[in-house]
Short mmCIF file of C-alpha atoms in Angstrom, two decimals:
data_model
loop_
_atom_site.label_atom_id
_atom_site.label_comp_id
_atom_site.label_asym_id
_atom_site.label_seq_id
_atom_site.Cartn_x
_atom_site.Cartn_y
_atom_site.Cartn_z
CA MET A 18 0.01 -0.07 0.01
CA GLU A 19 1.28 3.40 -0.91
CA LYS A 20 2.19 5.40 2.12
CA PRO A 21 0.48 8.86 2.73
CA ASP A 22 2.48 11.80 1.63
CA THR A 23 2.65 13.06 5.41
CA LEU A 24 4.17 9.75 6.45
CA LYS A 25 6.72 9.96 3.66
CA GLU A 26 7.67 13.36 4.85
CA LEU A 27 8.00 12.20 8.53
CA ILE A 28 10.30 9.29 7.57
CA LYS A 29 12.47 11.61 5.42
CA SER A 30 12.80 14.05 8.25
CA ILE A 31 13.67 11.31 10.60
CA GLU A 32 16.33 9.81 8.39
CA LEU A 33 17.84 13.30 7.54
CA ASN A 34 21.67 13.59 8.61
CA ASN A 35 21.95 9.77 9.33
CA TYR A 36 18.95 9.81 11.69
CA GLY A 37 20.36 12.83 13.52
CA ILE A 38 16.99 13.67 15.22
CA VAL A 39 17.23 10.17 16.91
CA TRP A 40 20.58 10.92 18.29
CA SER A 41 19.25 14.32 19.65
CA LEU A 42 16.10 13.19 21.12
CA MET A 43 17.71 10.12 22.76
CA GLN A 44 19.89 12.56 24.88
CA ARG A 45 16.59 14.00 26.64
CA ARG A 46 15.88 12.68 30.16
CA LYS A 47 12.40 11.48 29.10
CA ASN A 48 14.06 8.92 26.77
CA HIS A 49 16.73 7.82 29.16
CA HIS A 50 14.36 4.95 30.08
CA PHE A 51 15.27 3.21 26.88
CA PHE A 52 18.73 2.19 28.15
CA SER A 53 18.92 3.37 31.86
CA SER A 54 18.86 -0.34 33.11
CA LYS A 55 21.93 -0.92 31.06
CA VAL A 56 24.22 1.88 32.25
CA LYS A 57 25.62 3.54 35.18
CA LYS A 58 24.57 7.20 34.53
CA ALA A 59 22.03 7.56 31.80
CA LYS A 60 23.10 11.10 31.13
CA ASN A 61 26.57 9.74 30.03
CA ALA A 62 25.11 7.17 27.77
CA TYR A 63 24.52 7.40 23.94
CA PHE A 64 23.30 4.99 21.42
CA GLU A 65 25.21 4.45 18.06
CA PHE A 66 23.81 2.60 15.11
CA THR A 67 24.37 2.47 11.37
CA PRO A 68 21.37 3.61 9.15
CA ASN A 69 21.40 0.50 7.29
CA SER A 70 20.16 -1.09 10.55
CA ALA A 71 17.12 0.93 10.48
CA LYS A 72 13.73 -0.99 9.63
CA TRP A 73 10.52 0.79 9.41
CA SER A 74 7.37 -0.97 10.00
CA ASP A 75 4.72 -1.62 7.33
CA LEU A 76 2.12 -1.01 9.88
CA TYR A 77 1.23 2.54 10.94
CA SER A 78 -1.57 4.96 11.58
CA VAL A 79 -2.37 8.55 10.18
CA THR A 80 -5.12 10.20 12.24
CA PRO A 81 -6.30 13.74 11.31
CA PHE A 82 -7.41 16.09 14.20
CA ILE A 83 -7.83 19.87 14.90
CA ASP A 84 -6.19 21.24 17.85
CA ARG A 85 -7.81 23.66 20.33
CA ASP A 86 -6.66 26.60 18.36
CA GLY A 87 -8.08 25.47 15.19
CA PHE A 88 -5.02 24.13 13.44
CA LYS A 89 -5.07 21.02 11.34
CA PHE A 90 -2.61 18.11 12.28
CA GLU A 91 -2.28 14.46 11.55
CA GLU A 92 -1.17 12.14 14.19
CA ILE A 93 1.31 9.70 12.90
CA VAL A 94 2.28 6.45 14.75
CA ILE A 95 4.88 3.87 13.13
CA ASP A 96 7.41 1.58 14.60
CA LEU A 97 11.14 1.74 13.83
CA ASP A 98 13.79 -0.80 14.63
CA LEU A 99 17.21 0.17 15.30
CA ARG A 100 20.29 -2.01 16.02
CA GLY A 101 23.65 -0.75 17.28
CA THR A 102 25.40 -0.34 20.57
CA ILE A 103 24.70 1.43 23.85
CA ASN A 104 27.92 3.25 25.05
CA GLU A 105 28.71 5.11 28.23
CA HIS A 106 31.54 7.72 28.61
CA ASN A 107 32.84 8.92 32.00
CA ASN A 108 32.94 12.63 33.19
CA ALA A 109 36.28 13.15 31.22
CA GLY A 110 34.46 12.02 28.06
CA ARG A 111 36.31 8.65 27.66
CA THR A 112 33.91 5.68 26.62
CA PHE A 113 34.38 2.87 29.13
CA PHE A 114 31.51 0.58 28.22
CA SER A 115 29.83 -0.53 25.03
CA GLU A 116 27.37 -3.32 24.32
CA PRO A 117 25.26 -4.51 21.46
CA MET A 118 21.63 -3.31 21.61
CA GLU A 119 18.49 -3.45 19.68
CA LEU A 120 16.23 -0.29 20.12
CA PRO A 121 12.73 -0.92 18.94
CA LEU A 122 10.84 2.46 18.78
CA THR A 123 7.45 3.64 18.37
CA ILE A 124 7.45 7.12 16.69
CA ARG A 125 4.54 9.24 17.53
CA ALA A 126 4.59 12.61 15.79
CA TYR A 127 2.08 15.59 15.02
CA PHE A 128 2.48 16.65 11.36
CA GLN A 129 0.91 20.25 10.91
CA GLN A 130 -0.79 20.61 7.48
CA GLY A 131 1.21 23.00 5.29
CA ILE A 132 4.20 23.30 7.72
CA GLY A 133 5.51 19.70 8.53
CA VAL A 134 6.79 18.24 11.80
CA HIS A 135 8.80 19.80 14.31
CA CYS A 136 11.13 17.91 16.52
CA GLU A 137 9.21 19.05 19.59
CA ASN A 138 6.22 17.28 18.15
CA ILE A 139 8.17 14.05 18.00
CA SER A 140 7.94 11.35 20.63
CA PHE A 141 9.60 8.01 21.08
CA LEU A 142 7.75 5.33 22.99
CA ASN A 143 8.77 1.80 24.07
CA ALA A 144 6.40 -1.11 23.96
CA GLU A 145 4.76 -0.37 27.31
CA GLN A 146 4.16 3.52 26.41
CA LYS A 147 2.64 2.37 23.05
CA ALA A 148 0.12 0.10 25.00
CA LEU A 149 -0.62 2.74 27.60
CA LEU A 150 -1.05 5.09 24.53
CA GLU A 151 -3.44 2.63 22.87
CA PHE A 152 -5.46 2.26 25.98
CA HIS A 153 -5.71 5.84 26.43
CA LYS A 154 -7.08 6.08 23.09
CA LYS A 155 -9.84 3.55 23.91
CA TYR A 156 -10.45 5.70 26.99
CA GLU A 157 -10.99 8.58 24.66
CA ASP A 158 -13.34 6.65 22.40
CA GLU A 159 -15.35 5.59 25.73
CA LEU A 160 -15.78 9.36 26.46
CA ARG A 161 -17.06 10.01 23.18
CA ARG A 162 -19.62 7.01 23.33
CA LEU A 163 -20.81 8.40 26.67
CA GLY A 164 -20.87 12.02 25.36
CA VAL A 165 -19.17 13.60 28.41
CA LYS A 166 -16.63 16.29 28.66
CA THR A 167 -14.71 17.64 31.72
CA ILE A 168 -16.03 20.54 33.56
CA PHE A 169 -13.10 22.54 32.03
CA GLU A 170 -14.25 21.93 28.41
CA THR A 171 -17.93 22.61 28.91
CA GLU A 172 -19.90 25.81 28.46
CA TYR A 173 -22.63 26.86 30.88
CA PHE A 174 -25.29 29.30 29.87
CA GLY A 175 -22.89 30.43 26.96
CA GLN A 176 -19.93 31.01 29.34
CA GLU A 177 -16.49 29.22 29.58
CA ALA A 178 -16.50 27.13 32.67
CA PHE A 179 -14.28 29.26 34.97
CA ALA A 180 -15.98 32.61 33.79
CA PHE A 181 -19.34 30.91 34.75
CA PHE A 182 -17.77 29.83 38.25
CA THR A 183 -16.65 33.44 39.02
CA ARG A 184 -20.46 34.46 39.17
CA ILE A 185 -20.22 33.23 42.63
CA TRP A 186 -17.66 35.92 43.67
CA LYS A 187 -20.30 38.86 43.77
CA ASN A 188 -21.41 37.11 47.08
CA VAL A 189 -18.03 36.24 48.67
CA ASP A 190 -17.27 37.97 51.82
CA ASN A 191 -13.99 39.70 51.07
CA ASP A 192 -13.28 39.83 54.81
CA ASN A 193 -13.38 36.30 55.12
CA THR A 194 -9.82 35.06 54.11
CA THR A 195 -10.93 31.51 54.08
CA MET A 196 -13.96 32.18 51.87
CA VAL A 197 -11.85 34.27 49.57
CA ASN A 198 -9.03 31.57 49.20
CA ASP A 199 -11.35 28.83 48.83
CA THR A 200 -13.77 30.12 46.12
CA SER A 201 -10.52 30.86 43.97
CA LEU A 202 -9.12 29.37 40.78
CA ASP A 203 -7.70 26.64 43.15
CA TYR A 204 -11.17 25.39 44.12
CA PHE A 205 -12.28 25.48 40.56
CA HIS A 206 -9.49 23.14 39.80
CA GLU A 207 -10.47 21.02 42.64
CA LEU A 208 -14.01 20.50 41.35
CA GLY A 209 -12.71 20.02 37.77
CA GLU A 210 -10.04 17.39 38.74
CA SER A 211 -12.46 15.58 40.87
CA HIS A 212 -14.94 15.35 37.88
CA ARG A 213 -12.15 14.15 35.75
CA ASN A 214 -11.47 11.35 38.24
CA ILE A 215 -15.03 10.25 37.90
CA MET A 216 -14.86 10.10 34.23
CA TYR A 217 -11.73 7.97 34.17
CA SER A 218 -12.94 5.56 36.65
CA VAL A 219 -16.31 5.03 35.24
CA SER A 220 -15.14 4.87 31.80
CA CYS A 221 -12.35 2.26 32.80
CA ALA A 222 -15.05 0.27 34.63
CA ASN A 223 -17.15 0.26 31.59
CA MET A 224 -14.21 -0.91 29.31
CA TRP A 225 -13.02 -3.77 31.68
CA GLY A 226 -16.49 -4.51 32.33
CA ARG A 227 -17.44 -5.64 28.80
CA TYR A 228 -15.38 -8.82 29.39
CA THR A 229 -15.92 -9.97 32.72
CA SER A 230 -16.66 -13.50 33.47
CA HIS A 231 -20.11 -14.94 33.84
CA PHE A 232 -21.11 -17.98 35.91
CA THR A 233 -22.51 -19.81 32.89
CA ASP A 234 -19.03 -19.40 31.06
CA ASP A 235 -17.64 -22.68 33.16
CA PHE A 236 -19.56 -25.29 35.29
CA TYR A 237 -19.18 -29.01 35.91
CA ARG A 238 -21.68 -31.65 37.24
CA MET A 239 -21.50 -33.10 40.83
CA ASP A 240 -24.06 -35.00 42.40
CA GLY A 241 -26.77 -34.18 39.82
CA SER A 242 -26.18 -30.44 39.96
CA ASN A 243 -24.15 -27.82 38.06
CA VAL A 244 -21.43 -26.39 40.06
CA TYR A 245 -20.24 -22.95 38.87
CA PRO A 246 -16.68 -22.40 40.03
CA HIS A 247 -15.32 -19.01 40.91
CA ASN A 248 -12.25 -18.10 38.74
CA PRO A 249 -12.11 -14.45 38.22
CA SER A 250 -10.14 -13.11 35.44
CA PHE A 251 -7.93 -10.03 35.37
CA TYR A 252 -10.88 -8.41 33.59
CA ASP A 253 -13.13 -9.04 36.62
CA THR A 254 -10.35 -7.68 39.14
CA ARG A 255 -9.65 -4.53 37.17
CA HIS A 256 -13.40 -3.89 36.50
CA ILE A 257 -14.16 -4.01 40.29
CA PHE A 258 -11.22 -1.94 41.18
CA TYR A 259 -12.55 0.86 38.79
CA LEU A 260 -16.18 0.26 39.98
CA GLU A 261 -14.86 1.14 43.54
CA ALA A 262 -12.90 3.98 42.49
CA ALA A 263 -15.94 5.32 40.56
CA ILE A 264 -18.01 5.01 43.77
CA GLU A 265 -15.23 6.79 45.87
CA GLU A 266 -14.61 9.54 43.18
CA ILE A 267 -18.38 10.44 42.97
CA TYR A 268 -18.67 10.64 46.78
CA THR A 269 -15.43 13.09 46.88
CA PHE A 270 -17.01 15.14 44.14
CA TYR A 271 -20.13 15.91 46.16
CA GLU A 272 -17.99 16.24 49.30
CA ARG A 273 -16.20 19.21 47.32
CA ILE A 274 -19.77 20.49 46.39
CA ALA A 275 -20.69 20.46 50.17
CA TYR A 276 -17.64 22.47 51.09
CA ILE A 277 -18.25 25.26 48.80
CA LEU A 278 -21.96 25.48 49.77
CA TYR A 279 -20.98 25.43 53.41
CA LEU A 280 -18.90 28.54 52.86
CA PHE A 281 -22.01 30.40 51.71
CA LEU A 282 -24.56 28.90 53.90
CA MET A 283 -22.60 28.73 57.01
CA PRO A 284 -24.95 26.60 59.33
CA THR A 285 -24.03 26.62 62.94
CA CYS A 286 -25.69 23.54 64.10
CA PHE A 287 -22.62 21.38 63.62
CA GLU A 288 -18.75 21.98 63.65
CA ALA A 289 -16.90 22.48 60.40
CA LYS A 290 -15.02 19.28 60.94
CA ALA A 291 -18.21 17.26 60.91
CA LEU A 292 -19.24 18.71 57.49
CA SER A 293 -20.56 16.32 54.78
CA TYR A 294 -23.12 16.42 52.23
CA ASN A 295 -25.50 14.50 54.35
CA LYS A 296 -24.93 16.63 57.19
CA LEU A 297 -25.43 19.85 55.17
CA PHE A 298 -28.98 18.71 53.97
CA GLU A 299 -30.13 16.96 56.82
CA ARG A 300 -33.36 17.89 58.68
CA GLN A 301 -31.78 19.94 61.44
CA THR A 302 -29.52 21.95 59.09
CA VAL A 303 -32.34 22.73 56.83
CA LYS A 304 -34.43 23.78 59.64
CA GLU A 305 -31.72 26.28 60.58
CA LEU A 306 -31.17 27.59 57.22
CA LYS A 307 -34.89 28.16 56.69
CA LEU A 308 -34.47 30.68 59.75
CA LYS A 309 -31.46 32.28 58.31
CA PHE A 310 -32.66 32.32 54.63
CA PRO A 311 -36.58 32.26 54.86
CA GLU A 312 -37.06 31.68 51.05
CA ILE A 313 -34.37 28.95 50.66
CA THR A 314 -36.75 25.98 50.35
CA LYS A 315 -38.35 27.73 47.35
CA ASN A 316 -34.97 28.07 45.53
CA GLU A 317 -34.84 25.50 42.77
CA HIS A 318 -31.11 25.22 43.07
CA PHE A 319 -31.23 24.44 46.82
CA LYS A 320 -34.01 21.96 46.10
CA TRP A 321 -31.84 20.24 43.56
CA PHE A 322 -29.40 19.32 46.12
CA LEU A 323 -31.91 18.66 48.72
CA ASN A 324 -33.83 16.16 46.38
CA ARG A 325 -30.68 14.26 45.74
CA LEU A 326 -30.07 13.60 49.37
CA LYS A 327 -33.20 11.40 49.44
CA LYS A 328 -32.39 9.67 46.10
CA GLU A 329 -29.00 9.52 44.37
CA HIS A 330 -26.94 10.44 47.35
CA LYS A 331 -28.75 7.83 49.58
CA ASP A 332 -27.90 5.22 47.08
CA LEU A 333 -24.25 6.36 46.97
CA SER A 334 -23.84 6.25 50.58
CA GLY A 335 -25.09 2.93 50.52
CA TYR A 336 -22.42 1.83 47.90
CA ARG A 337 -19.68 3.80 49.45
CA HIS A 338 -20.14 3.11 53.19
CA PRO A 339 -18.95 -0.67 53.37
CA LEU A 340 -15.88 0.16 51.27
CA ILE A 341 -14.70 2.11 54.38
CA HIS A 342 -16.57 0.64 57.31
CA TYR A 343 -17.10 -3.15 56.98
CA LYS A 344 -20.93 -3.82 57.31
CA THR A 345 -21.34 -7.35 58.61
CA ALA A 346 -25.17 -7.02 58.78
CA ASN A 347 -25.27 -6.17 55.13
CA THR A 348 -26.43 -9.22 52.84
CA PHE A 349 -24.67 -8.05 49.49
CA ILE A 350 -21.90 -5.75 49.98
CA LYS A 351 -20.27 -6.13 53.28
CA GLY A 352 -16.74 -4.44 52.38
CA SER A 353 -14.93 -4.54 49.22
CA TYR A 354 -16.93 -5.42 46.19
CA SER A 355 -14.42 -8.14 44.99
CA ALA A 356 -14.49 -9.82 48.29
CA SER A 357 -18.26 -9.48 48.72
CA ARG A 358 -18.68 -10.90 45.02
CA THR A 359 -16.33 -13.86 45.78
CA ARG A 360 -18.35 -14.72 49.15
CA HIS A 361 -21.64 -14.49 47.33
CA TRP A 362 -20.35 -16.68 44.43
CA LEU A 363 -18.83 -19.33 46.59
CA ASP A 364 -22.09 -19.48 48.98
CA ASN A 365 -24.22 -20.01 46.02
CA ALA A 366 -22.05 -22.02 43.63
CA THR A 367 -25.05 -24.43 42.64
CA ASP A 368 -27.50 -21.62 42.81
CA GLU A 369 -28.31 -20.27 39.40
CA ILE A 370 -31.04 -17.93 40.83
CA GLN A 371 -28.70 -16.30 43.25
CA LEU A 372 -25.68 -16.13 40.81
CA THR A 373 -27.95 -14.41 38.39
CA LEU A 374 -29.02 -12.01 41.11
CA LEU A 375 -25.24 -11.32 41.91
CA HIS A 376 -24.60 -10.30 38.28
CA LYS A 377 -27.53 -8.11 38.17
CA GLN A 378 -26.56 -6.47 41.43
CA MET A 379 -22.90 -5.90 40.26
CA ASP A 380 -24.42 -4.57 36.86
CA ASP A 381 -26.85 -2.17 38.86
CA ILE A 382 -23.66 -0.54 40.57
CA LEU A 383 -22.21 0.09 37.08
CA LYS A 384 -25.44 1.48 35.66
CA PHE A 385 -25.58 3.77 38.98
CA VAL A 386 -21.91 5.36 38.34
CA ASN A 387 -22.80 5.72 34.69
CA ARG A 388 -25.99 7.81 35.46
CA GLU A 389 -24.04 9.60 38.27
CA LEU A 390 -21.45 10.68 35.74
CA LEU A 391 -24.00 12.50 33.67
CA PHE A 392 -25.36 14.40 36.47
CA CYS A 393 -22.05 15.93 37.48
CA ASN A 394 -21.94 18.69 35.04
CA THR A 395 -25.45 19.56 36.07
CA ALA A 396 -24.23 19.67 39.84
CA PHE A 397 -21.36 21.92 38.98
CA GLU A 398 -23.91 24.25 37.28
CA GLN A 399 -26.43 23.96 40.34
CA VAL A 400 -23.81 24.76 42.75
CA VAL A 401 -22.50 28.09 41.05
CA LEU A 402 -26.19 29.17 40.50
CA LEU A 403 -27.01 28.40 44.22
CA CYS A 404 -23.75 30.44 45.46
CA GLU A 405 -24.71 33.16 43.03
CA SER A 406 -28.36 33.38 44.56
CA ILE A 407 -27.14 33.55 48.25
CA GLU A 408 -26.19 36.86 49.93
CA VAL A 409 -23.90 36.32 52.91
CA GLY A 410 -23.07 38.50 55.89
CA GLY A 411 -25.88 38.12 58.20
CA SER A 412 -28.83 35.83 59.01
CA ASP A 413 -31.32 38.56 58.10
CA LEU A 414 -30.14 38.29 54.42
CA GLY A 415 -32.61 36.20 52.26
CA LEU A 416 -32.19 34.91 48.79
CA GLN A 417 -31.86 36.61 45.47
CA GLU A 418 -33.92 35.71 42.48
CA SER A 419 -32.83 32.53 40.89
CA SER A 420 -30.85 32.79 37.82
#
């Protein structure tokens, strides 16, 4: 198959001056891992090879994309195998070590339309890095399938995310140092990164979860009954790991939400160190807030969080609590999901009804975290609108009009 012109140009630029760019890039710290295990000081090592040893792979990918500034690029990924020697010199410049070495590279380059490729847009990957890159691309595919974006990438009411977030600043008490600091760009990043962690853990739970084992995959007969052995695969263990992580990250996100709301609502019926989402919206706290802000229960943004407490957050707490505090009285999740799944499976190794229920219960958690992921951008929107609608500074102040 005829290679694309951009790929031909990339290969030509790599081969220029007897692969001079390879020599140059291999001196950089980020590429020392290719040979660091073979030498004493990677910064004193250098790789020598003859151009005739270079072998380009017939397999490659060329993927067009547009960057955030609107410039057109092509991402090119192709393997290159080199054979030569790894050498090391002392501080005086004298080479004291030399050993044959094969250097398999994956070259990842960004080729800009109409300009070409700059050395700063060329990366060398080993086999592990290439595998991680391929996994990351599958992760990006999963995000597109889900239709979710980070808070940083999302617009709210026509505003870029941080500009939208700053709408809360008009109600910040500038004499309150803690409030000023904790409603800053730093806290915007707290919320954004917490949301990104949810995106990653849920997406990975989905990807690994598509290949988990099922009790019907393997069985044997004993005493007239089917016995379904428990043989978890690495797909199972990774899926459950990310499922637990998703629950933890969602819980963390709403604790971040609770903190910023606490700064504006400032209830006094509990100490700050006892703050949690549940505590902030429990009956006693709401009773106090109604006295402080008489119209608060009519505020649609406050009601959004209050309604969540009785529904989604109740389910979230039920899934999360055993991960932290072992619940021996529970029949399904007592502690970790993996141990609970194992216990339930082994206790019911001949009971198809119970094993079917187990798979459904695990699938329900996956469906739950996927629904929760889709709510997160709405939660960010609602917390900003609620903080924007609250005047701080005294118990005699009520709520502004909802946005």
